[in-house]
């Protein structure tokens, strides 16, 4: 007998399927005529996808600057997995790991190459904070938690050090089995061209559609040639919306040229969650629907693409044997004013509304899901 059976779930290609869950994994798909302890009839009224993965959040609750609770940015908003992008380095990763064990949301970390992590804005201004041995020991302590490395390469973070922290990050990456490296771009120096030239296949540029002068586009609106070359080598683009790192203008122009994001992520923490402009991963995803990406494209960016980029082998797909992490959602016809990080706004007709998340086979309603009394899990 299955633990949970979802009947007639709508997939993003608009086909309907039953989904059976057992022991925290997806056990069967298709038309299922077998008993289950609990059956939820969806009747094609809502979509089901693999659980949404937010590839860039900040949820170390003891961080003095960018803190939040994993479940506030995760399960409460329909997101089943979050990747904390460098809130902690080797010094605080033990504390962070222990805190995440209490969360319902599945939490992973990109370890900051600076051992002090985000205790201040300038964690790479002192080269002594980049301690390769400390990184290696942390990765060995938490091989299933630390899924990659993070280096923030903007002027306020690196101080006088320019490109040097990234050169060190690439060496550290090689010393740790070639883990994915996420690189934050922002104000220069260092210039984006210099950063992009150092990146290799599987590395991730986050804040890819930021509107700062050091953006991916030239002043005439073409893709910078160093970025073109990086993408040809297999470098990935991550949105990382954040408080100051997403421009509709840049995203629209890039997408029109076929430069789509690999992953859509929020860079959420308590302030930009509560006060905007981020608010939730669903709202960030809705912005990409509003500027012309299709629903299957948007969902792929928070499921299969995110799992592939961060090597989460059992996540991101609705297939037998994968983790029973799912997001149940609707595309609501609710006119909504969407605002980017440059205070530009656009009127959207439709927004994504997560109603529930299923994490390791167990169902949790979101705020909207509770208000609509959507399902009885
Ligand atoms: Zn961030």
PDB file of N, CA and C in Angstrom, residues 183-188 190-196 199 204-231 235-239 245-262 288 342:
ATOM      1  N   UNK A 183      29.823  32.213  -8.261  1.00  0.00           N
ATOM      2  CA  UNK A 183      30.513  33.497  -8.172  1.00  0.00           C
ATOM      3  C   UNK A 183      29.499  34.631  -8.282  1.00  0.00           C
ATOM      4  N   UNK A 184      29.501  35.484  -7.278  1.00  0.00           N
ATOM      5  CA  UNK A 184      28.622  36.652  -7.261  1.00  0.00           C
ATOM      6  C   UNK A 184      29.302  37.767  -8.044  1.00  0.00           C
ATOM      7  N   UNK A 185      28.536  38.429  -8.934  1.00  0.00           N
ATOM      8  CA  UNK A 185      29.067  39.591  -9.642  1.00  0.00           C
ATOM      9  C   UNK A 185      28.304  40.833  -9.211  1.00  0.00           C
ATOM     10  N   UNK A 186      29.009  41.957  -9.173  1.00  0.00           N
ATOM     11  CA  UNK A 186      28.388  43.206  -8.730  1.00  0.00           C
ATOM     12  C   UNK A 186      29.240  44.358  -9.209  1.00  0.00           C
ATOM     13  N   UNK A 187      29.446  45.332  -8.342  1.00  0.00           N
ATOM     14  CA  UNK A 187      30.236  46.494  -8.766  1.00  0.00           C
ATOM     15  C   UNK A 187      31.705  46.114  -8.961  1.00  0.00           C
ATOM     16  N   UNK A 188      32.350  46.748  -9.940  1.00  0.00           N
ATOM     17  CA  UNK A 188      33.763  46.479 -10.199  1.00  0.00           C
ATOM     18  C   UNK A 188      34.630  47.512  -9.480  1.00  0.00           C
ATOM     19  N   UNK A 190      36.648  43.663  -9.308  1.00  0.00           N
ATOM     20  CA  UNK A 190      37.142  43.288 -10.627  1.00  0.00           C
ATOM     21  C   UNK A 190      36.057  43.372 -11.706  1.00  0.00           C
ATOM     22  N   UNK A 191      36.503  43.580 -12.944  1.00  0.00           N
ATOM     23  CA  UNK A 191      35.588  43.629 -14.073  1.00  0.00           C
ATOM     24  C   UNK A 191      35.047  42.250 -14.389  1.00  0.00           C
ATOM     25  N   UNK A 192      33.807  42.244 -14.894  1.00  0.00           N
ATOM     26  CA  UNK A 192      33.157  40.979 -15.219  1.00  0.00           C
ATOM     27  C   UNK A 192      33.975  40.162 -16.231  1.00  0.00           C
ATOM     28  N   UNK A 193      34.607  40.844 -17.206  1.00  0.00           N
ATOM     29  CA  UNK A 193      35.385  40.111 -18.227  1.00  0.00           C
ATOM     30  C   UNK A 193      36.483  39.280 -17.581  1.00  0.00           C
ATOM     31  N   UNK A 194      37.124  39.907 -16.578  1.00  0.00           N
ATOM     32  CA  UNK A 194      38.224  39.233 -15.895  1.00  0.00           C
ATOM     33  C   UNK A 194      37.691  38.027 -15.106  1.00  0.00           C
ATOM     34  N   UNK A 195      36.525  38.195 -14.485  1.00  0.00           N
ATOM     35  CA  UNK A 195      35.902  37.109 -13.723  1.00  0.00           C
ATOM     36  C   UNK A 195      35.510  35.972 -14.668  1.00  0.00           C
ATOM     37  N   UNK A 196      34.784  36.338 -15.734  1.00  0.00           N
ATOM     38  CA  UNK A 196      34.240  35.318 -16.649  1.00  0.00           C
ATOM     39  C   UNK A 196      35.363  34.479 -17.266  1.00  0.00           C
ATOM     40  N   UNK A 199      36.364  31.376 -15.294  1.00  0.00           N
ATOM     41  CA  UNK A 199      35.381  30.349 -14.951  1.00  0.00           C
ATOM     42  C   UNK A 199      35.373  29.210 -15.960  1.00  0.00           C
ATOM     43  N   UNK A 204      29.090  28.779 -11.719  1.00  0.00           N
ATOM     44  CA  UNK A 204      27.798  29.468 -11.764  1.00  0.00           C
ATOM     45  C   UNK A 204      28.013  30.962 -11.535  1.00  0.00           C
ATOM     46  N   UNK A 205      27.527  31.778 -12.480  1.00  0.00           N
ATOM     47  CA  UNK A 205      27.516  33.232 -12.259  1.00  0.00           C
ATOM     48  C   UNK A 205      26.172  33.587 -11.654  1.00  0.00           C
ATOM     49  N   UNK A 206      26.155  34.118 -10.432  1.00  0.00           N
ATOM     50  CA  UNK A 206      24.887  34.545  -9.845  1.00  0.00           C
ATOM     51  C   UNK A 206      24.765  36.067  -9.926  1.00  0.00           C
ATOM     52  N   UNK A 207      23.519  36.547  -9.817  1.00  0.00           N
ATOM     53  CA  UNK A 207      23.142  37.941 -10.101  1.00  0.00           C
ATOM     54  C   UNK A 207      23.350  38.220 -11.601  1.00  0.00           C
ATOM     55  N   UNK A 208      23.007  37.233 -12.432  1.00  0.00           N
ATOM     56  CA  UNK A 208      23.357  37.303 -13.858  1.00  0.00           C
ATOM     57  C   UNK A 208      22.637  38.432 -14.593  1.00  0.00           C
ATOM     58  N   UNK A 209      21.467  38.855 -14.110  1.00  0.00           N
ATOM     59  CA  UNK A 209      20.758  39.959 -14.786  1.00  0.00           C
ATOM     60  C   UNK A 209      20.770  41.225 -13.932  1.00  0.00           C
ATOM     61  N   UNK A 210      21.865  41.437 -13.190  1.00  0.00           N
ATOM     62  CA  UNK A 210      21.915  42.658 -12.381  1.00  0.00           C
ATOM     63  C   UNK A 210      22.010  43.874 -13.301  1.00  0.00           C
ATOM     64  N   UNK A 211      21.564  45.023 -12.783  1.00  0.00           N
ATOM     65  CA  UNK A 211      21.505  46.231 -13.601  1.00  0.00           C
ATOM     66  C   UNK A 211      22.653  47.198 -13.358  1.00  0.00           C
ATOM     67  N   UNK A 212      23.673  46.741 -12.640  1.00  0.00           N
ATOM     68  CA  UNK A 212      24.821  47.612 -12.330  1.00  0.00           C
ATOM     69  C   UNK A 212      25.694  47.782 -13.575  1.00  0.00           C
ATOM     70  N   UNK A 213      26.585  48.769 -13.571  1.00  0.00           N
ATOM     71  CA  UNK A 213      27.432  48.979 -14.767  1.00  0.00           C
ATOM     72  C   UNK A 213      28.235  47.734 -15.163  1.00  0.00           C
ATOM     73  N   UNK A 214      28.614  46.919 -14.196  1.00  0.00           N
ATOM     74  CA  UNK A 214      29.428  45.718 -14.457  1.00  0.00           C
ATOM     75  C   UNK A 214      28.535  44.533 -14.846  1.00  0.00           C
ATOM     76  N   UNK A 215      27.492  44.795 -15.655  1.00  0.00           N
ATOM     77  CA  UNK A 215      26.496  43.790 -16.017  1.00  0.00           C
ATOM     78  C   UNK A 215      26.985  42.915 -17.176  1.00  0.00           C
ATOM     79  N   UNK A 216      26.160  41.933 -17.567  1.00  0.00           N
ATOM     80  CA  UNK A 216      26.592  41.018 -18.644  1.00  0.00           C
ATOM     81  C   UNK A 216      26.516  41.654 -20.021  1.00  0.00           C
ATOM     82  N   UNK A 217      25.800  42.785 -20.140  1.00  0.00           N
ATOM     83  CA  UNK A 217      25.631  43.432 -21.441  1.00  0.00           C
ATOM     84  C   UNK A 217      26.596  44.602 -21.602  1.00  0.00           C
ATOM     85  N   UNK A 218      27.005  44.850 -22.827  1.00  0.00           N
ATOM     86  CA  UNK A 218      27.805  46.038 -23.128  1.00  0.00           C
ATOM     87  C   UNK A 218      26.876  47.258 -23.125  1.00  0.00           C
ATOM     88  N   UNK A 219      27.442  48.483 -23.116  1.00  0.00           N
ATOM     89  CA  UNK A 219      26.574  49.666 -23.159  1.00  0.00           C
ATOM     90  C   UNK A 219      25.629  49.668 -24.366  1.00  0.00           C
ATOM     91  N   UNK A 220      26.019  49.010 -25.450  1.00  0.00           N
ATOM     92  CA  UNK A 220      25.117  48.978 -26.615  1.00  0.00           C
ATOM     93  C   UNK A 220      24.158  47.787 -26.560  1.00  0.00           C
ATOM     94  N   UNK A 221      24.183  47.031 -25.463  1.00  0.00           N
ATOM     95  CA  UNK A 221      23.167  45.990 -25.280  1.00  0.00           C
ATOM     96  C   UNK A 221      23.533  44.627 -25.834  1.00  0.00           C
ATOM     97  N   UNK A 222      24.793  44.454 -26.223  1.00  0.00           N
ATOM     98  CA  UNK A 222      25.232  43.121 -26.672  1.00  0.00           C
ATOM     99  C   UNK A 222      25.775  42.349 -25.475  1.00  0.00           C
ATOM    100  N   UNK A 223      25.819  41.023 -25.623  1.00  0.00           N
ATOM    101  CA  UNK A 223      26.415  40.219 -24.554  1.00  0.00           C
ATOM    102  C   UNK A 223      27.931  40.424 -24.588  1.00  0.00           C
ATOM    103  N   UNK A 224      28.533  40.676 -23.426  1.00  0.00           N
ATOM    104  CA  UNK A 224      29.984  40.863 -23.388  1.00  0.00           C
ATOM    105  C   UNK A 224      30.672  39.609 -23.918  1.00  0.00           C
ATOM    106  N   UNK A 225      31.751  39.806 -24.670  1.00  0.00           N
ATOM    107  CA  UNK A 225      32.355  38.656 -25.350  1.00  0.00           C
ATOM    108  C   UNK A 225      32.938  37.655 -24.353  1.00  0.00           C
ATOM    109  N   UNK A 226      33.432  38.132 -23.213  1.00  0.00           N
ATOM    110  CA  UNK A 226      33.959  37.191 -22.209  1.00  0.00           C
ATOM    111  C   UNK A 226      32.836  36.309 -21.660  1.00  0.00           C
ATOM    112  N   UNK A 227      31.630  36.879 -21.563  1.00  0.00           N
ATOM    113  CA  UNK A 227      30.485  36.085 -21.082  1.00  0.00           C
ATOM    114  C   UNK A 227      30.067  35.081 -22.149  1.00  0.00           C
ATOM    115  N   UNK A 228      30.060  35.499 -23.400  1.00  0.00           N
ATOM    116  CA  UNK A 228      29.747  34.570 -24.502  1.00  0.00           C
ATOM    117  C   UNK A 228      30.699  33.376 -24.458  1.00  0.00           C
ATOM    118  N   UNK A 229      31.974  33.654 -24.309  1.00  0.00           N
ATOM    119  CA  UNK A 229      32.965  32.557 -24.273  1.00  0.00           C
ATOM    120  C   UNK A 229      32.737  31.663 -23.053  1.00  0.00           C
ATOM    121  N   UNK A 230      32.432  32.279 -21.911  1.00  0.00           N
ATOM    122  CA  UNK A 230      32.195  31.490 -20.695  1.00  0.00           C
ATOM    123  C   UNK A 230      30.996  30.555 -20.883  1.00  0.00           C
ATOM    124  N   UNK A 231      29.915  31.070 -21.474  1.00  0.00           N
ATOM    125  CA  UNK A 231      28.729  30.230 -21.683  1.00  0.00           C
ATOM    126  C   UNK A 231      29.058  29.087 -22.646  1.00  0.00           C
ATOM    127  N   UNK A 235      29.682  27.475 -18.519  1.00  0.00           N
ATOM    128  CA  UNK A 235      29.390  28.244 -17.299  1.00  0.00           C
ATOM    129  C   UNK A 235      27.882  28.489 -17.252  1.00  0.00           C
ATOM    130  N   UNK A 236      27.322  28.425 -16.044  1.00  0.00           N
ATOM    131  CA  UNK A 236      25.867  28.507 -15.876  1.00  0.00           C
ATOM    132  C   UNK A 236      25.463  29.882 -15.345  1.00  0.00           C
ATOM    133  N   UNK A 237      24.227  30.276 -15.652  1.00  0.00           N
ATOM    134  CA  UNK A 237      23.702  31.563 -15.188  1.00  0.00           C
ATOM    135  C   UNK A 237      22.610  31.348 -14.147  1.00  0.00           C
ATOM    136  N   UNK A 238      22.765  32.024 -13.006  1.00  0.00           N
ATOM    137  CA  UNK A 238      21.794  31.952 -11.920  1.00  0.00           C
ATOM    138  C   UNK A 238      21.259  33.358 -11.663  1.00  0.00           C
ATOM    139  N   UNK A 239      19.968  33.469 -11.384  1.00  0.00           N
ATOM    140  CA  UNK A 239      19.348  34.793 -11.270  1.00  0.00           C
ATOM    141  C   UNK A 239      19.750  35.524  -9.980  1.00  0.00           C
ATOM    142  N   UNK A 245      19.974  43.175  -7.289  1.00  0.00           N
ATOM    143  CA  UNK A 245      20.666  42.441  -8.360  1.00  0.00           C
ATOM    144  C   UNK A 245      19.766  41.880  -9.449  1.00  0.00           C
ATOM    145  N   UNK A 246      18.637  42.540  -9.713  1.00  0.00           N
ATOM    146  CA  UNK A 246      17.812  42.063 -10.820  1.00  0.00           C
ATOM    147  C   UNK A 246      17.194  43.237 -11.553  1.00  0.00           C
ATOM    148  N   UNK A 247      17.422  43.282 -12.870  1.00  0.00           N
ATOM    149  CA  UNK A 247      16.890  44.351 -13.707  1.00  0.00           C
ATOM    150  C   UNK A 247      16.028  43.747 -14.818  1.00  0.00           C
ATOM    151  N   UNK A 248      14.758  44.167 -14.874  1.00  0.00           N
ATOM    152  CA  UNK A 248      13.883  43.708 -15.965  1.00  0.00           C
ATOM    153  C   UNK A 248      14.510  44.003 -17.315  1.00  0.00           C
ATOM    154  N   UNK A 249      15.109  45.197 -17.427  1.00  0.00           N
ATOM    155  CA  UNK A 249      15.666  45.630 -18.704  1.00  0.00           C
ATOM    156  C   UNK A 249      16.766  44.669 -19.171  1.00  0.00           C
ATOM    157  N   UNK A 250      17.679  44.326 -18.256  1.00  0.00           N
ATOM    158  CA  UNK A 250      18.776  43.424 -18.621  1.00  0.00           C
ATOM    159  C   UNK A 250      18.231  42.029 -18.929  1.00  0.00           C
ATOM    160  N   UNK A 251      17.301  41.547 -18.083  1.00  0.00           N
ATOM    161  CA  UNK A 251      16.756  40.193 -18.279  1.00  0.00           C
ATOM    162  C   UNK A 251      16.011  40.101 -19.611  1.00  0.00           C
ATOM    163  N   UNK A 252      15.189  41.108 -19.894  1.00  0.00           N
ATOM    164  CA  UNK A 252      14.422  41.103 -21.151  1.00  0.00           C
ATOM    165  C   UNK A 252      15.346  41.058 -22.363  1.00  0.00           C
ATOM    166  N   UNK A 253      16.344  41.925 -22.329  1.00  0.00           N
ATOM    167  CA  UNK A 253      17.281  42.031 -23.451  1.00  0.00           C
ATOM    168  C   UNK A 253      18.059  40.713 -23.626  1.00  0.00           C
ATOM    169  N   UNK A 254      18.535  40.160 -22.504  1.00  0.00           N
ATOM    170  CA  UNK A 254      19.310  38.909 -22.583  1.00  0.00           C
ATOM    171  C   UNK A 254      18.437  37.770 -23.099  1.00  0.00           C
ATOM    172  N   UNK A 255      17.228  37.674 -22.567  1.00  0.00           N
ATOM    173  CA  UNK A 255      16.352  36.566 -22.958  1.00  0.00           C
ATOM    174  C   UNK A 255      15.966  36.696 -24.430  1.00  0.00           C
ATOM    175  N   UNK A 256      15.777  37.936 -24.884  1.00  0.00           N
ATOM    176  CA  UNK A 256      15.474  38.148 -26.313  1.00  0.00           C
ATOM    177  C   UNK A 256      16.621  37.655 -27.189  1.00  0.00           C
ATOM    178  N   UNK A 257      17.832  37.679 -26.658  1.00  0.00           N
ATOM    179  CA  UNK A 257      18.993  37.190 -27.418  1.00  0.00           C
ATOM    180  C   UNK A 257      19.220  35.699 -27.189  1.00  0.00           C
ATOM    181  N   UNK A 258      18.289  35.059 -26.444  1.00  0.00           N
ATOM    182  CA  UNK A 258      18.427  33.619 -26.195  1.00  0.00           C
ATOM    183  C   UNK A 258      19.302  33.283 -25.006  1.00  0.00           C
ATOM    184  N   UNK A 259      19.654  34.302 -24.198  1.00  0.00           N
ATOM    185  CA  UNK A 259      20.494  34.059 -23.017  1.00  0.00           C
ATOM    186  C   UNK A 259      19.565  33.845 -21.822  1.00  0.00           C
ATOM    187  N   UNK A 260      19.054  32.609 -21.695  1.00  0.00           N
ATOM    188  CA  UNK A 260      18.125  32.274 -20.618  1.00  0.00           C
ATOM    189  C   UNK A 260      18.881  31.892 -19.350  1.00  0.00           C
ATOM    190  N   UNK A 261      18.246  32.040 -18.192  1.00  0.00           N
ATOM    191  CA  UNK A 261      18.912  31.579 -16.968  1.00  0.00           C
ATOM    192  C   UNK A 261      18.900  30.052 -16.917  1.00  0.00           C
ATOM    193  N   UNK A 262      19.957  29.474 -16.326  1.00  0.00           N
ATOM    194  CA  UNK A 262      19.904  28.042 -16.019  1.00  0.00           C
ATOM    195  C   UNK A 262      19.048  27.824 -14.789  1.00  0.00           C
ATOM    196  N   UNK A 288       9.648  36.080 -14.442  1.00  0.00           N
ATOM    197  CA  UNK A 288      10.132  35.479 -15.686  1.00  0.00           C
ATOM    198  C   UNK A 288       8.981  35.034 -16.583  1.00  0.00           C
ATOM    199  N   UNK A 342      15.715  47.604  -9.481  1.00  0.00           N
ATOM    200  CA  UNK A 342      16.011  48.974  -9.934  1.00  0.00           C
ATOM    201  C   UNK A 342      14.774  49.869  -9.784  1.00  0.00           C
TER     202      UNK A 342
END
